[in-house]
Amino acid sequence: MFPDPDIQHLDDVSKHGGRVRSFRHERGHWASYVYAVFHPREEFREMLEELQSAARKHGVTLTKMEEFHISLSQTVILRHHWINPFVQSLKDRLCFVSRFLCVADRLKVYVNEEKTRTFLGMEVMTGHQQLLEVVSEVDKSLQEFNLETFYQNPSFHVSLAWCVGEVTEPLQGACLLELQKVVDEFEDSDVLTRFYADEIRCKCGNQVWSVPLR
Ligand code: AMP
């Protein structure tokens, strides 16, 4: 039913936009995470290109994310035979949650725990409370499987682009203000940065499960 786990290359950053922590590869163990989907409009990608060129003027070369989402868990390792019960647990807990509006319009710089990657993200302000409620349900499923829960004080965001290393210094300050101006002044940016969270997904290796919200 599942592809050979040996074909997973967890430390190949080109395959996952730099987000997955490098785990020692073990057969039958799947790097997995839970997230809300963000489907951007075409113009969103144009705005992202403007952000990239503004960052380049400050000496920072950013690589665009291949897909956009709001993480609702850390990346954890699921054993092959845990996947179905874990997804079922998520479905059982999330089937009562209604879809909700998210607005992600404030740029913020994030660094992964290993400090090997820096991300330019858009923080979600409207929708934060509902995302906390979803995370509290996801955390319960993770705890059932003795897995690490999410941040105590999460900053929910959509990562837009990333670069290697800890590059907070050149991105913060004047650069970030300029990037924020690109967003604020982009035509219809208020439309581009709002979306409904209507589906939670769980990705295990290269398999994706969908949990629709009400
Ligand atoms: P993501 O695109 O969701 O994988 O997020 C990019 C990085 O932001 C991840 O490697 C997280 O570890 C990192 N991050 C740093 N601080 C936070 C925070 N307070 N809440 C959520 N993610 C964070």
Short mmCIF file of C-alpha atoms in Angstrom, two decimals, residues 9-194:
data_model
loop_
_atom_site.label_atom_id
_atom_site.label_comp_id
_atom_site.label_asym_id
_atom_site.label_seq_id
_atom_site.Cartn_x
_atom_site.Cartn_y
_atom_site.Cartn_z
CA HIS A 9 15.35 11.07 1.71
CA LEU A 10 14.52 13.13 4.77
CA ASP A 11 17.51 15.38 4.50
CA ASP A 12 17.01 16.31 0.85
CA VAL A 13 15.89 19.90 1.43
CA SER A 14 14.87 20.43 -2.20
CA LYS A 15 11.99 17.99 -1.65
CA HIS A 16 10.30 19.81 1.23
CA GLY A 17 11.17 23.47 1.08
CA GLY A 18 13.77 23.10 3.78
CA ARG A 19 11.23 22.48 6.54
CA VAL A 20 11.84 18.88 7.58
CA ARG A 21 14.32 18.27 10.38
CA SER A 22 17.03 15.82 9.43
CA PHE A 23 16.16 12.52 11.06
CA ARG A 24 18.28 9.45 10.80
CA HIS A 25 16.59 7.38 8.14
CA GLU A 26 14.98 4.17 9.40
CA ARG A 27 12.92 1.75 7.39
CA GLY A 28 9.18 2.02 8.21
CA HIS A 29 9.56 5.35 10.00
CA TRP A 30 7.82 8.29 8.34
CA ALA A 31 8.49 12.00 8.86
CA SER A 32 5.00 13.41 9.40
CA TYR A 33 3.32 16.71 10.19
CA VAL A 34 -0.14 18.24 10.43
CA TYR A 35 -1.04 21.51 8.73
CA ALA A 36 -3.79 23.74 7.36
CA VAL A 37 -3.73 24.32 3.62
CA PHE A 38 -3.34 27.74 2.02
CA HIS A 39 -4.16 27.84 -1.70
CA PRO A 40 -2.77 31.15 -2.97
CA ARG A 41 -4.20 33.12 -5.88
CA GLU A 42 -2.00 33.65 -8.93
CA GLU A 43 -1.21 37.25 -7.88
CA PHE A 44 0.16 35.98 -4.56
CA ARG A 45 3.10 34.48 -6.45
CA GLU A 46 3.74 37.85 -8.13
CA MET A 47 3.84 39.49 -4.69
CA LEU A 48 6.27 36.82 -3.57
CA GLU A 49 8.56 37.59 -6.51
CA GLU A 50 8.57 41.26 -5.48
CA LEU A 51 9.48 40.19 -1.94
CA GLN A 52 12.36 38.10 -3.28
CA SER A 53 13.78 40.97 -5.30
CA ALA A 54 13.41 43.40 -2.36
CA ALA A 55 15.27 40.92 -0.11
CA ARG A 56 17.98 40.50 -2.77
CA LYS A 57 18.70 44.24 -2.55
CA HIS A 58 19.56 43.60 1.10
CA GLY A 59 21.89 40.75 0.13
CA VAL A 60 19.47 37.92 1.01
CA THR A 61 18.60 35.31 -1.63
CA LEU A 62 15.34 33.59 -0.74
CA THR A 63 13.97 30.40 -2.29
CA LYS A 64 10.18 30.27 -2.69
CA MET A 65 8.29 27.54 -0.85
CA GLU A 66 6.82 24.99 -3.24
CA GLU A 67 3.53 24.88 -1.33
CA PHE A 68 2.02 27.04 1.36
CA HIS A 69 0.58 25.96 4.67
CA ILE A 70 0.22 26.70 8.37
CA SER A 71 2.02 24.09 10.48
CA LEU A 72 -0.09 22.68 13.30
CA SER A 73 2.49 20.20 14.57
CA GLN A 74 6.22 19.73 14.64
CA THR A 75 7.64 17.17 12.25
CA VAL A 76 7.36 13.87 14.11
CA ILE A 77 8.24 10.32 13.21
CA LEU A 78 5.30 7.93 12.75
CA ARG A 79 5.83 4.22 12.47
CA HIS A 80 4.16 2.66 9.45
CA HIS A 81 1.47 0.86 11.48
CA TRP A 82 0.64 4.05 13.46
CA ILE A 83 -0.33 6.07 10.40
CA ASN A 84 -3.94 4.90 9.97
CA PRO A 85 -4.83 5.04 13.69
CA PHE A 86 -3.17 8.45 14.00
CA VAL A 87 -5.13 9.86 11.04
CA GLN A 88 -8.33 8.33 12.43
CA SER A 89 -7.65 9.96 15.80
CA LEU A 90 -7.26 13.33 14.05
CA LYS A 91 -10.52 12.78 12.13
CA ASP A 92 -12.41 11.85 15.31
CA ARG A 93 -11.22 15.00 17.08
CA LEU A 94 -11.45 17.51 14.24
CA CYS A 95 -14.82 16.49 12.73
CA PHE A 96 -16.62 18.91 15.11
CA VAL A 97 -14.47 21.93 14.20
CA SER A 98 -16.00 24.47 11.80
CA ARG A 99 -14.03 26.14 9.01
CA PHE A 100 -12.73 29.58 9.92
CA LEU A 101 -11.21 32.71 8.44
CA CYS A 102 -7.46 33.31 8.63
CA VAL A 103 -5.69 36.56 7.78
CA ALA A 104 -1.92 36.35 7.40
CA ASP A 105 -0.60 39.78 6.58
CA ARG A 106 2.28 40.48 9.01
CA LEU A 107 5.72 39.44 7.85
CA LYS A 108 7.93 37.78 10.41
CA VAL A 109 11.27 35.95 10.35
CA TYR A 110 11.43 32.37 11.70
CA VAL A 111 14.39 30.09 12.31
CA ASN A 112 14.15 26.33 12.68
CA GLU A 113 15.20 24.72 15.97
CA GLU A 114 18.49 23.51 14.55
CA LYS A 115 19.20 27.07 13.34
CA THR A 116 20.07 25.72 9.91
CA ARG A 117 17.27 27.48 7.97
CA THR A 118 15.63 30.89 8.08
CA PHE A 119 12.09 31.43 6.82
CA LEU A 120 10.23 34.56 5.78
CA GLY A 121 6.67 33.97 6.93
CA MET A 122 3.34 35.76 7.20
CA GLU A 123 1.95 35.52 10.68
CA VAL A 124 -1.74 34.69 11.13
CA MET A 125 -3.46 37.20 13.42
CA THR A 126 -7.16 36.70 12.61
CA GLY A 127 -7.75 32.98 13.13
CA HIS A 128 -5.10 32.59 15.85
CA GLN A 129 -7.63 31.55 18.52
CA GLN A 130 -9.26 28.92 16.28
CA LEU A 131 -5.83 27.58 15.28
CA LEU A 132 -4.98 27.22 18.97
CA GLU A 133 -8.15 25.14 19.38
CA VAL A 134 -7.19 22.92 16.43
CA VAL A 135 -3.67 22.49 17.83
CA SER A 136 -5.05 21.47 21.21
CA GLU A 137 -6.92 18.62 19.44
CA VAL A 138 -3.89 17.68 17.30
CA ASP A 139 -1.72 17.67 20.45
CA LYS A 140 -4.10 15.16 22.06
CA SER A 141 -3.66 12.83 19.08
CA LEU A 142 0.13 13.26 19.25
CA GLN A 143 0.10 12.49 22.98
CA GLU A 144 -1.84 9.27 22.33
CA PHE A 145 1.21 8.15 20.35
CA ASN A 146 3.76 9.61 22.78
CA LEU A 147 4.85 12.16 20.20
CA GLU A 148 6.13 15.68 20.76
CA THR A 149 3.38 18.31 20.90
CA PHE A 150 3.47 21.72 19.20
CA TYR A 151 5.01 24.96 20.57
CA GLN A 152 3.53 26.22 23.85
CA ASN A 153 3.21 29.72 22.35
CA PRO A 154 2.92 29.08 18.64
CA SER A 155 3.25 31.85 16.12
CA PHE A 156 1.02 30.49 13.34
CA HIS A 157 2.32 31.51 9.94
CA VAL A 158 2.53 30.73 6.26
CA SER A 159 6.19 30.35 5.29
CA LEU A 160 6.76 32.10 1.98
CA ALA A 161 10.44 31.55 1.28
CA TRP A 162 13.60 30.33 2.98
CA CYS A 163 17.37 30.41 2.93
CA VAL A 164 20.12 28.30 4.44
CA GLY A 165 21.56 29.22 7.86
CA GLU A 166 20.48 31.70 10.50
CA VAL A 167 19.97 34.88 8.50
CA THR A 168 17.83 36.89 10.94
CA GLU A 169 20.19 39.87 11.15
CA PRO A 170 20.08 40.98 7.48
CA LEU A 171 16.35 40.21 7.20
CA GLN A 172 15.20 42.07 10.30
CA GLY A 173 14.99 45.85 10.69
CA ALA A 174 15.07 47.99 7.55
CA CYS A 175 14.78 44.96 5.24
CA LEU A 176 11.68 43.60 6.96
CA LEU A 177 10.05 47.05 6.98
CA GLU A 178 10.66 47.33 3.25
CA LEU A 179 9.28 43.83 2.65
CA GLN A 180 6.19 44.67 4.71
CA LYS A 181 5.71 47.76 2.53
CA VAL A 182 5.74 45.52 -0.56
CA VAL A 183 2.89 43.50 0.98
CA ASP A 184 0.90 46.50 2.23
CA GLU A 185 1.13 48.32 -1.09
CA PHE A 186 0.54 45.32 -3.35
CA GLU A 187 -2.76 45.56 -5.22
CA ASP A 188 -5.53 43.66 -3.39
CA SER A 189 -3.08 42.43 -0.74
CA ASP A 190 -5.94 42.28 1.76
CA VAL A 191 -7.67 39.75 -0.50
CA LEU A 192 -4.46 37.79 -1.18
CA THR A 193 -3.65 37.32 2.50
CA ARG A 194 -7.08 36.09 3.70
#
